[in-house]
PDB file of C-alpha atoms in Angstrom:
ATOM      1  CA  MET A   9       6.473   9.722  -8.331  1.00  0.00           C
ATOM      2  CA  ASN A  10       6.366  10.634 -11.982  1.00  0.00           C
ATOM      3  CA  LYS A  11       6.269   6.992 -13.041  1.00  0.00           C
ATOM      4  CA  LEU A  12       2.929   6.514 -11.289  1.00  0.00           C
ATOM      5  CA  LYS A  13       1.541   9.761 -12.664  1.00  0.00           C
ATOM      6  CA  HIS A  14       2.420   8.423 -16.123  1.00  0.00           C
ATOM      7  CA  GLN A  15       0.886   5.025 -15.240  1.00  0.00           C
ATOM      8  CA  GLU A  16       4.173   3.147 -15.557  1.00  0.00           C
ATOM      9  CA  PRO A  17       4.982  -0.040 -13.573  1.00  0.00           C
ATOM     10  CA  VAL A  18       6.376   0.524 -10.068  1.00  0.00           C
ATOM     11  CA  SER A  19       7.514  -2.166  -7.616  1.00  0.00           C
ATOM     12  CA  ALA A  20       6.156  -2.052  -4.080  1.00  0.00           C
ATOM     13  CA  ALA A  21       6.464  -3.975  -0.827  1.00  0.00           C
ATOM     14  CA  TRP A  22       4.541  -3.946   2.440  1.00  0.00           C
ATOM     15  CA  ALA A  23       6.207  -2.977   5.718  1.00  0.00           C
ATOM     16  CA  GLN A  24       3.934  -4.774   8.184  1.00  0.00           C
ATOM     17  CA  LEU A  25       6.231  -6.039  10.933  1.00  0.00           C
ATOM     18  CA  GLY A  26       6.909  -2.613  12.405  1.00  0.00           C
ATOM     19  CA  SER A  27      10.644  -3.304  12.034  1.00  0.00           C
ATOM     20  CA  ASN A  28      12.905  -0.551  10.759  1.00  0.00           C
ATOM     21  CA  LEU A  29      15.466  -3.230   9.876  1.00  0.00           C
ATOM     22  CA  SER A  30      13.155  -5.208   7.588  1.00  0.00           C
ATOM     23  CA  ALA A  31      11.970  -1.918   6.084  1.00  0.00           C
ATOM     24  CA  GLU A  32      15.581  -0.971   5.436  1.00  0.00           C
ATOM     25  CA  ILE A  33      16.234  -4.321   3.752  1.00  0.00           C
ATOM     26  CA  LEU A  34      13.290  -3.814   1.394  1.00  0.00           C
ATOM     27  CA  ALA A  35      14.360  -0.265   0.552  1.00  0.00           C
ATOM     28  CA  GLU A  36      17.988  -1.258   0.019  1.00  0.00           C
ATOM     29  CA  ALA A  37      16.878  -4.203  -2.136  1.00  0.00           C
ATOM     30  CA  GLY A  38      15.563  -1.721  -4.674  1.00  0.00           C
ATOM     31  CA  PHE A  39      11.806  -1.551  -4.173  1.00  0.00           C
ATOM     32  CA  GLU A  40      10.569   1.762  -5.518  1.00  0.00           C
ATOM     33  CA  VAL A  41       7.749   2.093  -2.980  1.00  0.00           C
ATOM     34  CA  LEU A  42       7.594   0.935   0.630  1.00  0.00           C
ATOM     35  CA  VAL A  43       4.008   0.779   1.893  1.00  0.00           C
ATOM     36  CA  ILE A  44       3.870   1.134   5.659  1.00  0.00           C
ATOM     37  CA  ASP A  45       0.671  -0.450   6.951  1.00  0.00           C
ATOM     38  CA  MET A  46      -0.969   1.488   9.782  1.00  0.00           C
ATOM     39  CA  GLU A  47      -4.430   0.052   9.134  1.00  0.00           C
ATOM     40  CA  HIS A  48      -3.784  -3.538  10.220  1.00  0.00           C
ATOM     41  CA  ALA A  49      -0.175  -3.702  11.451  1.00  0.00           C
ATOM     42  CA  PRO A  50       0.845  -2.759  15.030  1.00  0.00           C
ATOM     43  CA  ILE A  51       2.559   0.488  14.013  1.00  0.00           C
ATOM     44  CA  ASP A  52       2.265   3.736  15.963  1.00  0.00           C
ATOM     45  CA  MET A  53       3.528   7.203  15.016  1.00  0.00           C
ATOM     46  CA  SER A  54       6.930   6.824  16.659  1.00  0.00           C
ATOM     47  CA  THR A  55       7.505   3.526  14.876  1.00  0.00           C
ATOM     48  CA  LEU A  56       6.251   5.018  11.617  1.00  0.00           C
ATOM     49  CA  ILE A  57       9.022   7.608  11.668  1.00  0.00           C
ATOM     50  CA  THR A  58      11.695   4.931  12.069  1.00  0.00           C
ATOM     51  CA  LEU A  59      10.260   3.039   9.093  1.00  0.00           C
ATOM     52  CA  ILE A  60      10.242   6.149   6.924  1.00  0.00           C
ATOM     53  CA  GLN A  61      13.803   6.871   8.023  1.00  0.00           C
ATOM     54  CA  ALA A  62      14.760   3.390   6.806  1.00  0.00           C
ATOM     55  CA  THR A  63      14.182   4.561   3.216  1.00  0.00           C
ATOM     56  CA  LYS A  64      16.504   7.561   3.564  1.00  0.00           C
ATOM     57  CA  GLY A  65      19.434   7.514   1.173  1.00  0.00           C
ATOM     58  CA  THR A  66      17.667   5.098  -1.188  1.00  0.00           C
ATOM     59  CA  ASP A  67      15.416   5.587  -4.196  1.00  0.00           C
ATOM     60  CA  CYS A  68      12.505   4.047  -2.289  1.00  0.00           C
ATOM     61  CA  VAL A  69       9.511   6.325  -1.663  1.00  0.00           C
ATOM     62  CA  PRO A  70       7.578   5.875   1.612  1.00  0.00           C
ATOM     63  CA  PHE A  71       3.825   5.375   1.269  1.00  0.00           C
ATOM     64  CA  VAL A  72       1.511   4.859   4.243  1.00  0.00           C
ATOM     65  CA  ARG A  73      -1.807   3.055   4.440  1.00  0.00           C
ATOM     66  CA  VAL A  74      -3.558   5.140   7.075  1.00  0.00           C
ATOM     67  CA  PRO A  75      -6.045   3.533   9.478  1.00  0.00           C
ATOM     68  CA  TRP A  76      -9.013   5.440   8.048  1.00  0.00           C
ATOM     69  CA  ASN A  77     -10.121   8.306   5.817  1.00  0.00           C
ATOM     70  CA  ASP A  78      -9.414  10.859   8.520  1.00  0.00           C
ATOM     71  CA  MET A  79      -7.875  14.320   8.253  1.00  0.00           C
ATOM     72  CA  VAL A  80      -5.957  13.958  11.518  1.00  0.00           C
ATOM     73  CA  TRP A  81      -4.312  10.696  10.474  1.00  0.00           C
ATOM     74  CA  CYS A  82      -3.431  12.078   7.039  1.00  0.00           C
ATOM     75  CA  LYS A  83      -1.962  15.238   8.542  1.00  0.00           C
ATOM     76  CA  ARG A  84       0.183  13.401  11.075  1.00  0.00           C
ATOM     77  CA  VAL A  85       1.432  10.826   8.577  1.00  0.00           C
ATOM     78  CA  LEU A  86       2.346  13.503   6.030  1.00  0.00           C
ATOM     79  CA  ASP A  87       4.077  15.579   8.709  1.00  0.00           C
ATOM     80  CA  ALA A  88       6.142  12.476   9.495  1.00  0.00           C
ATOM     81  CA  GLY A  89       7.456  12.481   5.935  1.00  0.00           C
ATOM     82  CA  ALA A  90       5.234  10.174   3.854  1.00  0.00           C
ATOM     83  CA  TYR A  91       4.979  10.992   0.165  1.00  0.00           C
ATOM     84  CA  GLY A  92       2.101   8.714  -0.706  1.00  0.00           C
ATOM     85  CA  ILE A  93      -1.160   8.101   1.143  1.00  0.00           C
ATOM     86  CA  HIS A  94      -3.210   4.913   0.745  1.00  0.00           C
ATOM     87  CA  ILE A  95      -6.693   5.601   2.104  1.00  0.00           C
ATOM     88  CA  PRO A  96      -8.940   2.571   2.756  1.00  0.00           C
ATOM     89  CA  TYR A  97     -12.670   2.118   2.237  1.00  0.00           C
ATOM     90  CA  VAL A  98     -13.551   5.045  -0.002  1.00  0.00           C
ATOM     91  CA  SER A  99     -17.022   4.440  -1.408  1.00  0.00           C
ATOM     92  CA  THR A 100     -18.368   7.803  -2.634  1.00  0.00           C
ATOM     93  CA  LYS A 101     -17.240  10.886  -4.488  1.00  0.00           C
ATOM     94  CA  GLU A 102     -17.663  12.932  -1.320  1.00  0.00           C
ATOM     95  CA  GLU A 103     -15.365  10.600   0.614  1.00  0.00           C
ATOM     96  CA  ALA A 104     -12.770  10.835  -2.162  1.00  0.00           C
ATOM     97  CA  GLU A 105     -12.965  14.641  -2.090  1.00  0.00           C
ATOM     98  CA  TYR A 106     -12.511  14.608   1.686  1.00  0.00           C
ATOM     99  CA  ALA A 107      -9.467  12.340   1.315  1.00  0.00           C
ATOM    100  CA  VAL A 108      -7.827  14.707  -1.146  1.00  0.00           C
ATOM    101  CA  LYS A 109      -8.540  17.783   0.971  1.00  0.00           C
ATOM    102  CA  SER A 110      -7.071  16.035   4.019  1.00  0.00           C
ATOM    103  CA  CYS A 111      -3.766  15.683   2.146  1.00  0.00           C
ATOM    104  CA  LYS A 112      -3.561  19.144   0.547  1.00  0.00           C
ATOM    105  CA  TYR A 113      -2.751  22.569   1.906  1.00  0.00           C
ATOM    106  CA  ALA A 114      -5.204  25.402   1.199  1.00  0.00           C
ATOM    107  CA  PRO A 115      -6.665  26.373  -1.171  1.00  0.00           C
ATOM    108  CA  GLN A 116      -6.841  22.785  -2.513  1.00  0.00           C
ATOM    109  CA  GLY A 117      -7.555  21.348   0.932  1.00  0.00           C
ATOM    110  CA  PHE A 118      -7.500  21.827   4.668  1.00  0.00           C
ATOM    111  CA  ARG A 119      -4.338  20.032   5.771  1.00  0.00           C
ATOM    112  CA  GLY A 120      -2.950  21.760   8.831  1.00  0.00           C
ATOM    113  CA  ILE A 121       0.403  23.453   8.378  1.00  0.00           C
ATOM    114  CA  ALA A 122       3.343  23.096  10.756  1.00  0.00           C
ATOM    115  CA  GLY A 123       6.906  24.311  10.550  1.00  0.00           C
ATOM    116  CA  SER A 124       8.514  22.076  13.149  1.00  0.00           C
ATOM    117  CA  GLN A 125       7.866  18.588  11.798  1.00  0.00           C
ATOM    118  CA  ARG A 126      10.052  16.032  10.067  1.00  0.00           C
ATOM    119  CA  ALA A 127       8.502  16.612   6.619  1.00  0.00           C
ATOM    120  CA  VAL A 128       9.909  20.166   6.552  1.00  0.00           C
ATOM    121  CA  ASN A 129      13.249  19.021   7.990  1.00  0.00           C
ATOM    122  CA  PHE A 130      12.314  20.559  11.334  1.00  0.00           C
ATOM    123  CA  SER A 131      11.869  24.021   9.765  1.00  0.00           C
ATOM    124  CA  LEU A 132      15.044  23.943   7.655  1.00  0.00           C
ATOM    125  CA  ASN A 133      13.280  23.622   4.276  1.00  0.00           C
ATOM    126  CA  LYS A 134       9.758  24.863   4.960  1.00  0.00           C
ATOM    127  CA  SER A 135       9.365  27.037   1.888  1.00  0.00           C
ATOM    128  CA  GLU A 136      10.503  24.355  -0.540  1.00  0.00           C
ATOM    129  CA  TYR A 137       8.219  21.741   1.009  1.00  0.00           C
ATOM    130  CA  TYR A 138       5.174  24.022   1.187  1.00  0.00           C
ATOM    131  CA  GLU A 139       5.581  24.969  -2.474  1.00  0.00           C
ATOM    132  CA  ARG A 140       5.793  21.386  -3.722  1.00  0.00           C
ATOM    133  CA  ALA A 141       3.764  19.294  -1.262  1.00  0.00           C
ATOM    134  CA  ASN A 142       0.393  19.600  -3.001  1.00  0.00           C
ATOM    135  CA  GLN A 143       2.000  18.621  -6.288  1.00  0.00           C
ATOM    136  CA  ASP A 144       4.339  15.896  -5.062  1.00  0.00           C
ATOM    137  CA  ILE A 145       2.226  13.957  -2.549  1.00  0.00           C
ATOM    138  CA  LEU A 146       0.247  11.124  -4.127  1.00  0.00           C
ATOM    139  CA  VAL A 147      -3.262  10.289  -2.964  1.00  0.00           C
ATOM    140  CA  MET A 148      -4.565   6.792  -3.672  1.00  0.00           C
ATOM    141  CA  VAL A 149      -8.004   5.695  -2.503  1.00  0.00           C
ATOM    142  CA  ALA A 150      -9.048   2.083  -2.046  1.00  0.00           C
ATOM    143  CA  ILE A 151     -12.283   0.654  -3.442  1.00  0.00           C
ATOM    144  CA  GLU A 152     -13.400  -2.127  -1.118  1.00  0.00           C
ATOM    145  CA  THR A 153     -17.212  -2.068  -1.114  1.00  0.00           C
ATOM    146  CA  PRO A 154     -20.019  -2.641  -3.638  1.00  0.00           C
ATOM    147  CA  GLU A 155     -20.959   1.029  -3.194  1.00  0.00           C
ATOM    148  CA  GLY A 156     -17.454   2.010  -4.204  1.00  0.00           C
ATOM    149  CA  VAL A 157     -17.708  -0.159  -7.313  1.00  0.00           C
ATOM    150  CA  ASP A 158     -21.004   1.481  -8.288  1.00  0.00           C
ATOM    151  CA  ASN A 159     -19.460   4.937  -7.793  1.00  0.00           C
ATOM    152  CA  ILE A 160     -16.097   4.265  -9.438  1.00  0.00           C
ATOM    153  CA  ASP A 161     -16.595   6.774 -12.269  1.00  0.00           C
ATOM    154  CA  ASP A 162     -17.419   9.589  -9.841  1.00  0.00           C
ATOM    155  CA  ILE A 163     -14.594   8.638  -7.450  1.00  0.00           C
ATOM    156  CA  ALA A 164     -11.977   8.383 -10.189  1.00  0.00           C
ATOM    157  CA  SER A 165     -13.036  11.743 -11.606  1.00  0.00           C
ATOM    158  CA  VAL A 166     -12.122  13.621  -8.412  1.00  0.00           C
ATOM    159  CA  GLU A 167      -9.273  16.054  -8.996  1.00  0.00           C
ATOM    160  CA  GLY A 168      -6.376  15.182  -6.726  1.00  0.00           C
ATOM    161  CA  VAL A 169      -7.078  11.456  -6.654  1.00  0.00           C
ATOM    162  CA  ASP A 170      -3.958  10.132  -8.348  1.00  0.00           C
ATOM    163  CA  GLY A 171      -4.718   6.442  -8.190  1.00  0.00           C
ATOM    164  CA  ILE A 172      -7.294   3.802  -7.340  1.00  0.00           C
ATOM    165  CA  PHE A 173      -6.363   0.787  -5.243  1.00  0.00           C
ATOM    166  CA  ILE A 174      -8.388  -2.408  -5.438  1.00  0.00           C
ATOM    167  CA  GLY A 175      -8.466  -4.332  -2.157  1.00  0.00           C
ATOM    168  CA  PRO A 176      -9.521  -7.787  -3.378  1.00  0.00           C
ATOM    169  CA  SER A 177     -10.007  -9.468  -0.001  1.00  0.00           C
ATOM    170  CA  ASP A 178     -12.020  -6.628   1.549  1.00  0.00           C
ATOM    171  CA  LEU A 179     -14.022  -6.151  -1.641  1.00  0.00           C
ATOM    172  CA  SER A 180     -14.901  -9.828  -1.897  1.00  0.00           C
ATOM    173  CA  THR A 181     -15.813  -9.999   1.790  1.00  0.00           C
ATOM    174  CA  SER A 182     -18.039  -6.929   1.594  1.00  0.00           C
ATOM    175  CA  MET A 183     -19.773  -8.552  -1.385  1.00  0.00           C
ATOM    176  CA  GLY A 184     -20.537 -11.695   0.634  1.00  0.00           C
ATOM    177  CA  PHE A 185     -17.629 -13.858  -0.546  1.00  0.00           C
ATOM    178  CA  LEU A 186     -15.348 -14.142   2.483  1.00  0.00           C
ATOM    179  CA  ALA A 187     -11.795 -13.398   1.303  1.00  0.00           C
ATOM    180  CA  ASN A 188     -12.580 -14.987  -2.075  1.00  0.00           C
ATOM    181  CA  PRO A 189     -11.613 -12.588  -4.881  1.00  0.00           C
ATOM    182  CA  ALA A 190     -11.838 -15.454  -7.393  1.00  0.00           C
ATOM    183  CA  ALA A 191     -15.645 -15.470  -7.215  1.00  0.00           C
ATOM    184  CA  PRO A 192     -17.030 -14.486 -10.651  1.00  0.00           C
ATOM    185  CA  GLU A 193     -19.105 -11.663  -9.162  1.00  0.00           C
ATOM    186  CA  VAL A 194     -16.010 -10.193  -7.531  1.00  0.00           C
ATOM    187  CA  GLN A 195     -13.956 -10.504 -10.692  1.00  0.00           C
ATOM    188  CA  SER A 196     -16.696  -8.665 -12.567  1.00  0.00           C
ATOM    189  CA  ALA A 197     -16.592  -5.870  -9.979  1.00  0.00           C
ATOM    190  CA  ILE A 198     -12.799  -5.673 -10.266  1.00  0.00           C
ATOM    191  CA  ARG A 199     -13.063  -5.325 -14.043  1.00  0.00           C
ATOM    192  CA  LYS A 200     -15.518  -2.458 -13.579  1.00  0.00           C
ATOM    193  CA  ILE A 201     -13.078  -0.658 -11.260  1.00  0.00           C
ATOM    194  CA  GLU A 202     -10.241  -1.228 -13.706  1.00  0.00           C
ATOM    195  CA  GLU A 203     -12.239   0.206 -16.591  1.00  0.00           C
ATOM    196  CA  GLY A 204     -13.395   3.256 -14.650  1.00  0.00           C
ATOM    197  CA  THR A 205      -9.896   4.008 -13.404  1.00  0.00           C
ATOM    198  CA  LYS A 206      -8.279   3.711 -16.815  1.00  0.00           C
ATOM    199  CA  LYS A 207     -11.001   5.854 -18.378  1.00  0.00           C
ATOM    200  CA  ALA A 208     -10.253   8.609 -15.869  1.00  0.00           C
ATOM    201  CA  GLY A 209      -6.525   8.444 -16.591  1.00  0.00           C
ATOM    202  CA  LYS A 210      -5.587   7.440 -13.045  1.00  0.00           C
ATOM    203  CA  PHE A 211      -3.122   4.720 -12.070  1.00  0.00           C
ATOM    204  CA  LEU A 212      -4.261   1.329 -10.793  1.00  0.00           C
ATOM    205  CA  GLY A 213      -2.921  -0.350  -7.663  1.00  0.00           C
ATOM    206  CA  THR A 214      -3.512  -3.680  -5.937  1.00  0.00           C
ATOM    207  CA  ILE A 215      -1.748  -6.533  -4.139  1.00  0.00           C
ATOM    208  CA  ALA A 216      -0.253  -9.818  -5.325  1.00  0.00           C
ATOM    209  CA  PRO A 217       1.152 -12.838  -3.458  1.00  0.00           C
ATOM    210  CA  ASP A 218       4.356 -12.881  -5.521  1.00  0.00           C
ATOM    211  CA  ILE A 219       6.167 -11.334  -8.476  1.00  0.00           C
ATOM    212  CA  HIS A 220       4.822 -13.944 -10.897  1.00  0.00           C
ATOM    213  CA  THR A 221       1.221 -12.928 -10.181  1.00  0.00           C
ATOM    214  CA  ALA A 222       2.266  -9.277 -10.191  1.00  0.00           C
ATOM    215  CA  LYS A 223       3.630  -9.598 -13.733  1.00  0.00           C
ATOM    216  CA  LYS A 224       0.169 -10.577 -14.972  1.00  0.00           C
ATOM    217  CA  LEU A 225      -1.370  -7.574 -13.213  1.00  0.00           C
ATOM    218  CA  TYR A 226       1.186  -5.179 -14.687  1.00  0.00           C
ATOM    219  CA  ALA A 227       0.360  -6.646 -18.105  1.00  0.00           C
ATOM    220  CA  ARG A 228      -3.317  -5.840 -17.423  1.00  0.00           C
ATOM    221  CA  GLY A 229      -2.502  -2.194 -16.879  1.00  0.00           C
ATOM    222  CA  TYR A 230      -1.714  -1.943 -13.171  1.00  0.00           C
ATOM    223  CA  SER A 231       1.032   0.492 -12.211  1.00  0.00           C
ATOM    224  CA  LEU A 232       1.496  -0.212  -8.492  1.00  0.00           C
ATOM    225  CA  VAL A 233       1.452  -3.776  -7.176  1.00  0.00           C
ATOM    226  CA  TYR A 234       2.429  -4.679  -3.624  1.00  0.00           C
ATOM    227  CA  PHE A 235       3.983  -8.087  -4.265  1.00  0.00           C
ATOM    228  CA  MET A 236       6.078  -8.654  -1.164  1.00  0.00           C
ATOM    229  CA  SER A 237       5.598  -8.278   2.582  1.00  0.00           C
ATOM    230  CA  ASP A 238       8.202  -8.422   5.316  1.00  0.00           C
ATOM    231  CA  ALA A 239       5.632 -10.316   7.413  1.00  0.00           C
ATOM    232  CA  THR A 240       3.961 -12.856   5.124  1.00  0.00           C
ATOM    233  CA  ASP A 241       7.016 -13.622   2.999  1.00  0.00           C
ATOM    234  CA  LEU A 242       9.101 -14.339   6.079  1.00  0.00           C
ATOM    235  CA  ALA A 243       6.294 -16.561   7.369  1.00  0.00           C
ATOM    236  CA  LYS A 244       6.086 -18.456   4.063  1.00  0.00           C
ATOM    237  CA  LEU A 245       9.850 -18.923   3.864  1.00  0.00           C
ATOM    238  CA  ALA A 246       9.986 -20.107   7.467  1.00  0.00           C
ATOM    239  CA  ALA A 247       7.154 -22.619   6.996  1.00  0.00           C
ATOM    240  CA  THR A 248       8.648 -23.958   3.755  1.00  0.00           C
ATOM    241  CA  SER A 249      12.102 -24.331   5.296  1.00  0.00           C
ATOM    242  CA  VAL A 250      10.772 -26.190   8.328  1.00  0.00           C
ATOM    243  CA  LYS A 251       8.735 -28.555   6.139  1.00  0.00           C
ATOM    244  CA  GLU A 252      11.825 -29.330   4.053  1.00  0.00           C
ATOM    245  CA  PHE A 253      13.797 -30.013   7.225  1.00  0.00           C
ATOM    246  CA  GLN A 254      11.092 -32.300   8.566  1.00  0.00           C
ATOM    247  CA  ALA A 255      10.794 -34.171   5.280  1.00  0.00           C
ATOM    248  CA  GLU A 256      14.553 -34.673   5.058  1.00  0.00           C
ATOM    249  CA  PHE A 257      15.511 -35.487   8.646  1.00  0.00           C
ATOM    250  CA  GLN A 258      12.449 -36.520  10.620  1.00  0.00           C
ATOM    251  CA  ASN A 259      11.253 -38.932   7.925  1.00  0.00           C
ATOM    252  CA  ASN A 260      14.743 -40.424   7.656  1.00  0.00           C
ATOM    253  CA  HIS A 261      14.865 -40.771  11.431  1.00  0.00           C
ATOM    254  CA  SER A 262      11.510 -42.597  11.435  1.00  0.00           C
ATOM    255  CA  GLN A 263      12.717 -44.966   8.708  1.00  0.00           C
ATOM    256  CA  LYS A 264      15.873 -45.735  10.672  1.00  0.00           C
ATOM    257  CA  ASP A 265      13.792 -46.488  13.746  1.00  0.00           C
ATOM    258  CA  ARG A 266      11.675 -48.944  11.776  1.00  0.00           C
ATOM    259  CA  THR A 267      14.785 -50.571  10.299  1.00  0.00           C
ATOM    260  CA  ASN A 268      16.369 -50.985  13.702  1.00  0.00           C
ATOM    261  CA  LYS A 269      13.262 -52.715  14.962  1.00  0.00           C
TER     262      LYS A 269
END
């Protein structure tokens, strides 16, 4: 995505339910990036393909958060048709270099090549894909440990790392503040990552609970913010709707019971 390479704002949503229908809704709604979560969500390779297919015919680009910084996972996910890779827990320059090489064909990397997979349209456009894959596929590494914070300048300097993702909950937890990104020490670490990423000319990514919080992050220089999830947003809407129902009808029912007595 050229917008990310130019550090422009891009809208993104999580696909965490493993549902091709909810993924299709998000893509059709106009999100520019759909991030399919294979690290924490119950999504296998067969399901992954259906979620990527849900973006077909839209302007939504499929990204995948792989389970780990692993060449096999990166290869399989890219062969399935992903155009962006979100790699968790990268803490050193060497790990960042390994991540890039896992996503690039030789001579830039050691991604295995196959001519029968979905990414090359089952052999129908192999040459075109091979020529453009190293250039087109985006590699974003996540900083989620104090070691990663200390090494941000080296990590961000790696050629082929297009963006840096800040995982606030994992970072805060690894720093001793369980899922508490608001802790001053964590906020200081986040600022250090932001500065190192911007200095290297790479795009910044993170998560937000809603579009209102995302707007503030975009204003701070972030380019990619995941501000909706098919899982958590459905859960929040469901809980809110039930509470409104209970407040309206169950409370009225209780009052009527007391009146009748």
